[in-house]
């Protein structure tokens, strides 16, 4: 049995190689080991990993490789319920959405000259000359269904599932036992570790290429980008683990607060799903058609209904051909030619233009063929044939037709166009020497900084973009922005510099712009602070000595506000009362409660600050029934101290509560189901409660926490480590 680096295991059997689990980019593991991509896969118990907030059975690329390259089906061994989910996922990814409603996406709908017959275009890509017909999902995949304790014969082996023990038994020459509840290893779920000491200041306008390769390249990172506009990042189809990559590079993922999703192939949407569920609300730009596919895939994988998912995303529907303002730039989207609905776009900012092809068959030979066959309308043909090669920078893909643009098309372009092109979705071996073409440079250090005319407002825009996402300032009226800019100062620190000393009277409020610092309490590191983290507010309000030390880990750039200016700024605003309340609940033990909960203690310091600001201290006496079995839960509970028990419907004790225990499953807060426990005190007890409506808002801003709660309510998991 071979453990794969990205997750899952391989088992050599007389029936062939069997893989259990299939995380994103899994075929790169087999290729890196110089092994054939398996044709047999067993689905793990959970298709979705809550550890990594990512699919653990991303079967799209293995299926594509087996069907298109090896000309064979992929065999999937799974339960009946999993079969239904996997079939729908493959159908959506390979064949696109069943329902198209492009009329709402074009100005003037079907009357728009460039309006496509998208269904015909999608069907064109499903014709198989080998089969002499359009292929369907059953040509790609076949299923073997497992039932509990019922061995299934397959080729020369037998496979048995034990659901109670969560084990798989492969009966071959000898019997192999494999965990059915496979997941990513804990050491694969990296904690935020400082790997780079360099600080990154986002450019006013620039592009960071996260990866320039494709899903079948074992050495290259899959294509994806960050467009920096006014110092704020926009992910374009972020590859899986992009957030971890940013943290490795000493960049807070919150600096990239929105995403453009071009289409729903798994090498383009898996990182989007992960970013939403790991980090909190984002703004998502795409068409309603693509968004609908994306929602369907997340819903199938996570078990969340689509309404829940919509509440986690600020979706901005784009209109084809109509400019939209994103962070101060004009962005125009167009549908490209691909097997499923796919958009590319242009960015215009301060007199400079960039065009991004996305995955696109950009070849006049194919355009002519498809127009003659009636697949392309006249307007669509003319739109596709008039690609804007004259833009200042061209991010263009290259690959194997008909899904991608042949490299020969780009080799035959005039030299003046080639100079502007940065290639993605390919690798260096495909580019002839002296061709005039080049791969887009990858990594933060190779960010393309695009020269633009400076404006007097550029720095102010960057500062306000950072501040606007901080919970502490979200209720500040717009007219106070000028006052805020007038009182801030830039302060720079070197590694090891002390910004705040425990026990001293603090005289400044800080917001980190770039770099990292550590929060230390009584010689113990409590948190790592990154871009967007703020601190110093509590001691300014209370006048008490600082309870923690803040020390720069890297070069650090902050904006700071002196005490008198800060207090004047927040006077007569909701911030003042919020901070007074925060200081009060901290004195009552709120920080210790959060830190005693094995889940909530892992959230960011800003999330902890926000959560604490919702706390209301409560004291109850002995023999008090805090909540009643089968009733609705009107508030979430964070337990502080005192002797109390959770009881089942027969008044049998489930567990005793301890500091840090949390009660507040979303279904109970929403009143969807009544409580399956009562809470009774045996002494005077103290806890913090959060109004159900405020707690649900917190979940919506932090969807990863919500999803983890959903999972744990399903498992009926109540103990000190539970959320």
XYZ file of C-alpha atoms in Angstrom:
723
model
C 0.000 0.000 0.000
C 1.403 3.375 -1.069
C 0.478 6.579 0.715
C 0.106 9.495 -1.712
C 1.569 12.897 -0.896
C -1.610 14.820 -1.712
C -3.780 12.327 0.192
C -5.277 8.897 -0.370
C -3.577 5.531 -0.869
C -2.725 3.177 -3.738
C -3.046 -0.593 -3.514
C -1.628 -2.961 -6.127
C -4.019 -5.880 -6.730
C -4.502 -8.595 -9.345
C -7.411 -6.515 -10.681
C -5.130 -3.518 -11.167
C -4.114 -0.522 -9.096
C -6.869 0.674 -6.757
C -6.830 4.158 -5.272
C -8.823 5.064 -2.157
C -9.574 8.779 -1.935
C -8.866 11.313 -4.668
C -7.958 14.823 -3.506
C -7.562 17.658 -6.043
C -4.646 17.164 -8.464
C -4.351 13.534 -7.336
C -3.205 12.274 -10.738
C -0.030 14.332 -10.308
C 0.923 11.980 -7.466
C 0.795 8.936 -9.721
C 2.680 10.723 -12.489
C 5.365 11.907 -10.069
C 5.835 8.257 -8.972
C 6.151 7.214 -12.658
C 3.055 5.078 -12.279
C 0.002 4.834 -14.504
C -2.974 6.889 -13.452
C -5.314 4.371 -11.769
C -8.550 3.372 -13.461
C -10.175 2.047 -10.254
C -11.137 4.315 -7.356
C -12.889 3.682 -4.054
C -14.748 6.614 -2.552
C -13.928 7.306 1.111
C -16.667 7.661 3.703
C -16.644 11.461 3.372
C -16.304 12.877 -0.113
C -15.560 16.264 1.427
C -12.835 16.988 3.987
C -13.741 19.364 6.803
C -10.098 19.384 7.829
C -9.018 21.063 4.611
C -12.365 22.421 3.405
C -11.777 20.669 0.099
C -12.972 17.662 -1.839
C -11.413 14.333 -0.931
C -12.864 12.670 -4.011
C -12.122 15.007 -6.907
C -12.527 12.431 -9.636
C -12.917 14.724 -12.666
C -9.306 14.682 -13.873
C -8.740 10.934 -13.379
C -11.913 10.321 -15.397
C -10.800 12.723 -18.137
C -7.335 11.170 -18.311
C -8.681 7.641 -18.555
C -11.337 8.504 -21.140
C -9.532 10.963 -23.405
C -5.939 9.695 -23.092
C -6.192 5.996 -22.236
C -9.539 5.456 -24.029
C -11.046 3.541 -21.121
C -13.647 3.944 -18.433
C -12.936 4.775 -14.827
C -14.400 2.356 -12.299
C -15.740 3.947 -9.119
C -16.567 1.784 -6.117
C -18.839 3.505 -3.625
C -22.141 3.398 -1.754
C -25.481 4.004 -3.443
C -25.852 7.502 -2.006
C -22.305 8.401 -3.053
C -22.972 7.154 -6.574
C -25.794 9.659 -6.988
C -23.571 12.543 -5.819
C -20.546 11.536 -7.911
C -22.630 11.098 -11.061
C -24.064 14.594 -10.709
C -20.618 16.077 -10.052
C -19.133 14.467 -13.174
C -22.147 15.497 -15.232
C -21.829 19.125 -14.118
C -18.050 19.318 -14.537
C -17.680 17.539 -17.869
C -20.929 18.405 -19.639
C -21.848 21.692 -18.014
C -25.191 22.867 -16.637
C -28.429 21.263 -17.808
C -30.214 24.611 -17.883
C -28.810 27.666 -19.667
C -30.337 31.089 -19.182
C -27.912 33.347 -21.015
C -30.632 35.855 -21.931
C -30.159 37.623 -18.590
C -26.377 37.746 -19.071
C -26.315 39.717 -22.320
C -27.445 43.266 -22.926
C -30.671 42.918 -24.961
C -30.632 39.152 -24.422
C -31.016 37.073 -27.590
C -31.132 40.259 -29.657
C -27.477 40.871 -28.827
C -25.452 40.414 -32.024
C -22.883 38.197 -30.289
C -25.412 36.015 -28.422
C -24.168 32.396 -28.657
C -25.895 29.072 -29.061
C -24.051 27.779 -26.008
C -25.787 24.410 -26.067
C -24.535 23.680 -29.579
C -21.031 24.770 -28.603
C -21.001 22.491 -25.577
C -22.314 19.543 -27.591
C -19.579 20.037 -30.184
C -16.969 19.165 -27.563
C -18.736 15.906 -26.640
C -18.494 14.317 -30.097
C -16.164 11.323 -30.055
C -14.824 10.151 -33.423
C -13.891 6.801 -31.894
C -17.466 6.171 -30.763
C -18.883 8.004 -33.810
C -21.392 9.754 -31.549
C -21.632 12.178 -28.646
C -20.289 10.552 -25.518
C -22.197 10.598 -22.227
C -21.337 10.170 -18.570
C -21.753 6.381 -18.753
C -19.035 6.213 -21.424
C -16.681 7.833 -18.935
C -17.430 6.025 -15.705
C -18.897 2.786 -14.371
C -19.956 2.092 -10.802
C -19.753 -0.804 -8.406
C -22.017 -0.256 -5.413
C -20.971 -1.348 -1.934
C -23.417 -2.388 0.775
C -22.602 -3.000 4.407
C -21.056 -6.432 5.045
C -21.849 -7.610 1.504
C -18.644 -8.556 -0.361
C -18.633 -7.563 -4.035
C -16.670 -9.551 -6.590
C -14.656 -7.464 -9.027
C -12.339 -9.044 -11.559
C -10.234 -11.471 -9.500
C -10.742 -9.786 -6.144
C -13.492 -9.164 -3.617
C -14.227 -5.891 -1.808
C -16.110 -5.630 1.473
C -17.267 -2.584 3.436
C -17.737 -2.528 7.208
C -19.628 0.711 7.879
C -19.650 0.362 11.663
C -15.861 0.007 11.862
C -15.317 2.339 8.879
C -13.063 -0.221 7.210
C -12.581 -1.589 3.703
C -11.359 -5.136 3.106
C -9.747 -5.983 -0.227
C -9.657 -9.781 -0.533
C -6.938 -10.701 -3.021
C -4.094 -13.195 -2.627
C -4.139 -11.835 0.862
C -6.581 -9.491 2.583
C -5.741 -5.809 2.874
C -7.497 -3.577 5.377
C -7.885 0.128 4.535
C -9.639 2.811 6.607
C -12.857 3.888 4.906
C -12.815 7.204 6.764
C -9.593 8.337 5.102
C -8.901 12.045 5.263
C -5.973 14.401 4.891
C -3.311 13.736 7.518
C -3.022 16.319 10.266
C 0.494 17.179 9.113
C -0.945 17.965 5.681
C -3.194 20.594 7.248
C -0.513 23.152 7.830
C -0.805 25.708 10.559
C 0.318 29.214 9.777
C 4.097 29.006 9.952
C 6.415 31.851 9.044
C 8.451 30.581 6.075
C 9.312 33.920 4.495
C 10.701 36.920 6.293
C 10.094 39.222 3.335
C 7.132 41.559 3.505
C 4.967 42.153 0.479
C 3.465 45.519 -0.336
C 0.757 45.067 -2.966
C 1.331 47.188 -6.071
C -1.158 49.756 -7.257
C -1.567 47.589 -10.363
C 0.035 44.225 -10.954
C -0.352 40.484 -11.506
C 0.964 37.598 -9.407
C 0.889 34.290 -11.258
C 0.248 31.530 -8.724
C 0.808 28.775 -11.253
C 1.308 28.635 -15.015
C 0.867 24.933 -15.697
C -2.066 22.539 -16.052
C -3.761 19.651 -14.271
C -1.712 16.933 -15.989
C 1.734 18.358 -15.204
C 3.194 16.628 -12.096
C 5.925 19.251 -11.670
C 3.996 22.441 -12.325
C 1.468 24.386 -10.281
C -1.970 24.694 -11.845
C -2.763 28.060 -13.419
C -4.197 30.812 -11.277
C -3.519 34.487 -10.624
C -3.931 37.448 -8.337
C -4.743 40.764 -9.978
C -3.706 43.650 -7.715
C -5.802 46.779 -8.194
C -5.298 49.753 -5.890
C -3.348 47.477 -3.599
C -6.186 44.967 -3.141
C -5.988 41.447 -4.551
C -8.506 39.600 -6.704
C -8.016 35.860 -7.089
C -8.642 34.449 -10.555
C -9.377 30.706 -10.353
C -7.134 30.153 -7.306
C -5.539 26.676 -7.233
C -6.115 24.476 -4.209
C -4.224 25.638 -1.074
C -3.647 29.145 -2.442
C -4.400 30.601 0.991
C -1.695 28.433 2.587
C 0.710 29.481 -0.130
C 0.039 33.148 0.628
C 0.649 32.581 4.347
C 3.909 30.779 3.552
C 4.899 33.909 1.641
C 4.074 36.152 4.617
C 0.895 37.525 3.041
C -2.436 37.485 4.854
C -5.046 35.859 2.557
C -7.466 38.597 3.657
C -5.464 40.949 1.427
C -7.162 39.094 -1.420
C -10.824 39.655 -0.702
C -12.580 38.745 -3.948
C -12.530 36.083 -6.650
C -13.204 35.886 -10.375
C -14.398 32.387 -11.274
C -13.998 31.719 -15.002
C -15.540 28.240 -15.123
C -16.275 25.102 -13.132
C -13.639 22.574 -14.082
C -12.090 21.291 -10.881
C -8.635 22.765 -11.513
C -10.314 26.186 -11.544
C -13.027 26.062 -8.885
C -11.633 23.850 -6.091
C -9.522 26.664 -4.664
C -12.507 29.037 -4.780
C -14.575 26.639 -2.708
C -11.740 26.235 -0.218
C -11.175 29.988 0.131
C -14.854 30.643 0.866
C -15.140 27.882 3.436
C -11.767 28.420 5.130
C -11.509 32.170 5.331
C -14.893 33.807 5.384
C -17.066 35.846 3.104
C -15.696 36.865 -0.263
C -17.024 38.799 -3.215
C -17.436 36.481 -6.192
C -17.570 37.790 -9.764
C -18.913 35.487 -12.450
C -22.014 34.929 -14.571
C -25.238 33.505 -13.106
C -24.765 30.412 -15.298
C -21.306 29.656 -13.902
C -22.393 30.593 -10.373
C -25.278 28.128 -10.585
C -22.887 25.306 -11.516
C -20.542 26.294 -8.714
C -23.358 26.273 -6.142
C -24.501 22.864 -7.305
C -21.023 21.369 -6.951
C -20.448 22.822 -3.457
C -23.890 21.690 -2.331
C -23.325 18.134 -3.569
C -19.932 17.896 -1.880
C -20.635 19.578 1.457
C -24.287 18.691 2.037
C -25.132 22.367 2.560
C -28.187 23.499 0.677
C -27.684 26.141 -1.987
C -29.526 28.802 0.032
C -27.024 28.365 2.884
C -24.124 28.684 0.461
C -25.496 31.842 -1.178
C -25.541 33.472 2.266
C -21.789 32.866 2.564
C -20.930 34.738 -0.652
C -21.338 38.285 -1.886
C -22.167 37.322 -5.464
C -21.835 40.016 -8.117
C -23.445 38.817 -11.381
C -21.624 40.152 -14.404
C -23.194 41.130 -17.721
C -21.297 40.051 -20.821
C -19.653 42.985 -22.572
C -20.777 45.530 -19.970
C -17.934 47.130 -17.941
C -17.995 46.681 -14.178
C -15.924 48.582 -11.617
C -13.743 46.360 -9.427
C -11.540 48.167 -6.907
C -11.355 51.181 -9.204
C -10.586 49.346 -12.464
C -12.921 48.789 -15.398
C -13.337 45.078 -16.080
C -15.144 43.654 -19.118
C -16.090 39.962 -19.415
C -16.757 37.808 -22.491
C -17.696 34.158 -22.966
C -14.822 32.147 -24.454
C -15.018 28.948 -26.511
C -14.683 25.951 -24.197
C -16.468 22.700 -23.343
C -18.500 24.329 -20.564
C -19.499 27.995 -20.024
C -16.231 29.898 -19.522
C -15.445 33.599 -19.277
C -12.327 35.611 -19.996
C -11.898 39.290 -19.237
C -10.056 42.553 -19.789
C -8.890 44.974 -17.097
C -8.452 48.686 -17.827
C -6.741 50.768 -15.156
C -5.148 54.223 -15.397
C -4.551 53.967 -19.129
C -3.178 50.407 -19.100
C -4.985 47.295 -20.339
C -4.616 43.583 -19.618
C -6.522 40.764 -21.314
C -6.860 37.289 -19.763
C -7.932 34.560 -22.183
C -8.913 31.977 -19.551
C -9.302 28.420 -20.947
C -10.157 29.082 -24.564
C -9.939 27.526 -28.016
C -8.608 30.621 -29.786
C -8.019 29.275 -33.287
C -9.466 30.723 -36.499
C -9.315 27.266 -38.125
C -11.825 25.940 -35.588
C -13.899 29.123 -35.699
C -14.342 28.692 -39.448
C -15.233 25.014 -39.093
C -17.780 25.665 -36.357
C -19.328 28.576 -38.245
C -19.746 26.430 -41.366
C -21.379 23.693 -39.265
C -23.821 26.173 -37.760
C -22.407 25.790 -34.261
C -21.328 29.435 -34.095
C -23.725 32.237 -34.931
C -22.391 35.014 -37.168
C -22.084 37.454 -34.289
C -20.422 34.892 -32.071
C -17.983 34.020 -34.875
C -17.037 37.669 -35.334
C -16.637 38.228 -31.594
C -14.373 35.176 -31.186
C -12.339 36.135 -34.268
C -11.585 39.615 -32.941
C -9.479 38.805 -29.885
C -7.780 41.955 -28.609
C -4.131 41.178 -29.296
C -3.285 44.874 -29.030
C -3.669 45.058 -25.226
C -0.623 46.048 -23.174
C -0.356 42.671 -21.448
C -1.861 39.378 -22.631
C -2.268 36.424 -20.254
C -3.006 33.586 -22.674
C -3.391 29.850 -22.296
C -1.972 27.168 -24.577
C -2.712 23.466 -24.693
C -4.161 20.569 -26.624
C -7.058 21.382 -28.982
C -9.993 21.348 -29.207
C -10.299 22.357 -25.526
C -7.321 24.712 -25.660
C -5.418 27.000 -28.015
C -2.730 25.163 -30.035
C 0.744 26.574 -29.395
C 1.139 26.871 -33.190
C -1.489 29.619 -33.272
C 0.550 31.694 -30.847
C 3.855 30.898 -32.588
C 2.456 32.379 -35.821
C 1.499 35.706 -34.260
C 3.423 38.880 -35.192
C 6.402 39.658 -32.968
C 4.727 42.790 -31.588
C 1.952 40.623 -30.115
C 4.306 37.935 -28.808
C 6.190 40.539 -26.780
C 3.004 41.198 -24.811
C 2.078 37.555 -24.170
C 2.644 35.632 -20.948
C 1.724 31.970 -21.413
C -0.154 29.834 -18.889
C -1.705 26.354 -18.841
C 1.415 24.968 -20.479
C 5.043 24.192 -19.626
C 8.407 25.327 -20.919
C 9.021 22.109 -22.871
C 6.200 23.015 -25.249
C 7.764 26.346 -26.259
C 10.449 26.270 -28.987
C 13.634 28.239 -28.242
C 13.830 31.676 -29.859
C 10.082 31.584 -30.495
C 9.504 34.927 -28.829
C 7.004 33.354 -26.404
C 7.500 33.020 -22.649
C 5.872 31.420 -19.641
C 4.310 33.755 -17.094
C 6.773 34.053 -14.171
C 5.312 32.543 -11.002
C 5.525 33.482 -7.354
C 5.124 36.590 -5.285
C 8.700 37.706 -5.930
C 7.944 37.668 -9.670
C 4.811 39.777 -9.418
C 4.407 41.858 -12.570
C 4.217 45.446 -11.345
C 2.491 47.428 -14.076
C 3.519 51.056 -14.325
C 0.585 53.412 -14.193
C 0.142 57.091 -13.620
C 0.173 57.752 -9.854
C -2.795 59.513 -8.309
C -3.002 61.541 -5.125
C -5.661 59.145 -3.847
C -3.894 55.830 -4.484
C -2.454 55.343 -0.994
C -5.704 56.453 0.662
C -7.687 53.923 -1.376
C -5.375 51.106 -0.285
C -5.699 52.055 3.388
C -9.483 52.364 3.246
C -9.751 49.018 1.434
C -7.921 47.313 4.326
C -9.828 49.150 7.068
C -13.269 48.646 5.535
C -13.060 44.885 6.120
C -12.297 45.203 9.838
C -15.322 44.478 12.024
C -14.409 47.286 14.405
C -14.953 49.926 11.700
C -17.899 48.465 9.811
C -20.429 50.776 11.483
C -18.408 53.956 10.907
C -20.242 56.377 8.583
C -18.653 57.227 5.246
C -18.147 60.899 6.112
C -15.586 59.988 8.813
C -13.189 58.474 6.256
C -11.423 61.813 5.723
C -11.009 62.239 9.482
C -9.541 58.746 9.750
C -6.980 59.431 7.021
C -5.973 62.690 8.717
C -5.025 61.077 12.047
C -3.130 57.959 10.957
C 0.662 57.668 10.893
C 2.912 55.118 9.221
C 5.238 53.312 11.620
C 7.822 50.734 10.544
C 9.422 48.134 12.802
C 12.279 45.664 12.517
C 12.112 42.003 13.566
C 12.239 41.795 17.353
C 10.949 45.321 17.944
C 8.389 45.566 20.741
C 5.258 47.467 19.712
C 3.381 46.858 22.975
C 4.936 45.684 26.223
C 2.905 43.623 28.682
C 2.332 45.682 31.838
C 2.997 49.044 30.186
C 0.430 51.733 29.483
C -0.233 51.601 25.750
C -0.666 54.925 23.955
C -1.395 53.864 20.376
C -3.889 51.886 18.297
C -2.246 49.777 15.559
C -3.332 48.147 12.299
C -0.810 45.932 10.507
C -0.443 46.777 6.813
C 2.300 44.280 5.959
C 4.380 41.738 7.855
C 3.778 39.584 10.921
C 3.900 40.062 14.675
C 3.400 37.712 17.600
C 1.089 38.219 20.573
C 2.702 36.960 23.789
C 1.046 36.616 27.177
C 3.159 35.560 30.158
C 5.957 34.315 27.882
C 3.532 32.179 25.875
C 2.741 32.830 22.216
C -1.027 33.213 21.904
C -1.460 34.313 18.287
C 0.279 35.379 15.088
C -0.870 38.765 13.803
C -0.846 39.538 10.087
C -2.042 42.162 7.639
C -5.384 43.557 8.789
C -4.854 42.582 12.449
C -5.458 45.401 14.903
C -4.527 45.768 18.571
C -4.115 48.265 21.397
C -7.742 49.370 21.485
C -8.692 47.847 24.846
C -6.007 49.510 26.936
C -6.738 52.858 25.259
C -10.363 52.596 26.402
C -9.769 51.222 29.908
C -6.515 53.014 30.661
C -5.207 49.774 32.165
C -1.767 48.301 31.462
C -1.459 46.057 28.422
C -2.137 42.388 29.156
C -0.030 41.150 26.227
C 3.189 41.960 24.427
C 3.238 42.477 20.659
C 6.613 41.790 19.027
C 7.498 42.083 15.325
C 8.378 38.758 13.728
C 9.348 40.306 10.392
C 9.842 43.765 9.033
C 6.527 45.345 9.887
C 4.571 48.215 8.394
C 1.681 49.548 10.441
C -0.620 52.489 10.602
C -1.075 53.838 14.089
C -3.327 56.371 15.794
C -2.364 58.205 18.969
C -4.620 57.717 21.980
C -6.226 61.171 22.006
C -6.926 61.077 18.251
C -8.344 57.554 18.497
C -10.679 58.419 21.381
C -11.861 61.581 19.594
C -12.457 59.598 16.403
C -14.609 56.910 18.031
C -16.531 59.268 20.327
C -20.249 59.379 19.507
C -19.912 56.240 17.369
C -20.948 52.625 18.030
C -17.245 51.720 18.294
C -16.861 53.302 21.730
C -19.634 51.269 23.341
C -18.462 48.139 21.542
C -14.920 48.536 22.878
C -16.133 49.308 26.408
C -18.190 46.138 26.304
C -15.191 44.212 24.948
C -13.032 45.387 27.846
C -15.725 44.407 30.327
C -16.238 40.847 29.065
C -12.473 40.324 28.928
C -12.275 41.211 32.580
C -15.002 38.608 33.126
C -12.934 35.910 31.403
C -14.036 35.870 27.747
C -10.545 35.357 26.321
C -9.926 32.346 28.550
C -13.244 30.790 27.516
C -12.406 31.036 23.818
C -8.869 29.818 24.428
C -10.228 26.753 26.282
C -12.275 25.674 23.266
C -10.120 23.567 20.982
C -11.916 24.842 17.897
C -12.600 28.524 18.544
C -9.093 29.127 19.883
C -7.759 28.487 16.366
C -9.623 31.388 14.745
C -7.830 34.642 13.969
C -7.438 37.385 16.548
C -9.848 39.603 14.611
C -12.440 36.824 14.647
C -11.925 36.411 18.399
C -12.348 40.159 18.911
C -15.572 40.109 16.925
C -16.892 37.078 18.776
C -16.063 38.560 22.176
C -17.878 41.767 21.260
C -21.080 39.692 21.017
C -20.718 38.147 24.488
C -23.187 38.892 27.295
C -22.127 37.737 30.783
C -24.710 35.635 32.608
C -24.913 34.215 36.136
C -27.418 31.517 37.151
C -27.980 29.803 40.468
C -28.073 26.154 41.510
C -30.826 23.899 40.076
C -31.582 26.339 37.271
C -32.711 24.812 33.968
C -30.834 26.974 31.459
C -32.308 25.311 28.373
C -35.145 22.834 28.030
C -35.259 19.601 26.008
C -37.119 19.941 22.675
C -37.265 23.736 22.875
C -35.638 26.278 20.539
C -32.246 27.669 21.506
C -32.534 31.449 21.750
C -28.847 32.084 22.271
C -25.484 30.361 21.917
C -23.611 29.507 25.124
C -19.880 29.680 25.878
C -19.370 28.050 29.268
C -17.190 29.836 31.851
C -17.449 28.011 35.188
C -19.721 26.161 37.592
C -21.069 22.638 37.833
C -23.734 21.788 35.209
C -24.893 18.831 33.141
C -26.377 18.142 29.756
C -29.274 15.691 30.136
C -31.084 13.629 27.514
C -34.866 13.337 27.254
C -34.865 10.763 30.067
C -32.848 13.119 32.294
C -29.812 10.879 31.945
C -26.537 12.762 32.035
C -24.758 13.125 28.704
C -21.771 15.084 29.965
C -20.635 17.675 32.511
C -19.758 21.096 31.138
C -16.282 22.546 31.450
C -14.729 25.879 30.606
C -14.774 26.496 26.875
C -17.717 24.210 26.070
C -19.962 25.621 23.360
C -23.669 25.015 22.799
C -25.270 26.481 19.716
C -25.773 24.201 16.749
C -27.153 26.218 13.806
C -30.242 24.020 13.436
C -31.133 24.685 17.075
C -30.453 28.419 16.833
C -32.635 28.594 13.749
C -35.382 26.622 15.427
C -35.268 24.007 12.658
C -35.231 21.277 15.312
C -35.798 21.243 19.032
C -32.936 20.657 21.434
C -32.010 17.033 22.082
C -30.712 17.907 25.543
C -31.486 19.980 28.632
C -28.960 21.996 30.621
C -29.291 21.962 34.420
C -26.974 23.621 36.961
C -25.719 22.015 40.192
C -24.086 25.180 41.574
C -23.831 28.874 40.828
C -22.639 29.037 37.226
C -21.355 31.649 34.793
C -21.359 31.671 31.026
C -21.391 34.031 28.063
C -24.405 34.044 25.808
C -24.729 35.358 22.256
C -28.091 36.223 20.752
C -29.003 33.665 18.091
C -29.296 36.292 15.354
C -25.836 37.707 16.138
C -24.326 34.216 16.266
C -25.765 33.361 12.860
C -24.255 36.563 11.455
C -20.918 35.422 12.850
C -21.315 32.054 11.108
C -22.183 33.744 7.825
C -18.999 35.798 8.012
C -17.034 32.679 8.909
C -18.530 29.847 6.847
C -15.813 27.325 7.703
C -16.996 27.400 11.302
C -20.583 27.012 10.149
C -19.710 23.995 8.020
C -17.807 22.346 10.860
C -20.825 22.834 13.102
C -23.083 21.276 10.490
C -20.831 18.236 10.410
C -20.732 17.919 14.170
C -24.466 18.271 14.606
C -24.775 15.333 12.237
C -22.401 13.342 14.420
C -24.121 14.488 17.697
C -20.711 15.398 18.985
C -20.828 17.088 22.386
C -17.699 17.378 24.463
C -15.058 19.911 25.332
C -13.402 19.802 21.918
C -16.712 20.211 20.119
C -17.975 23.465 18.692
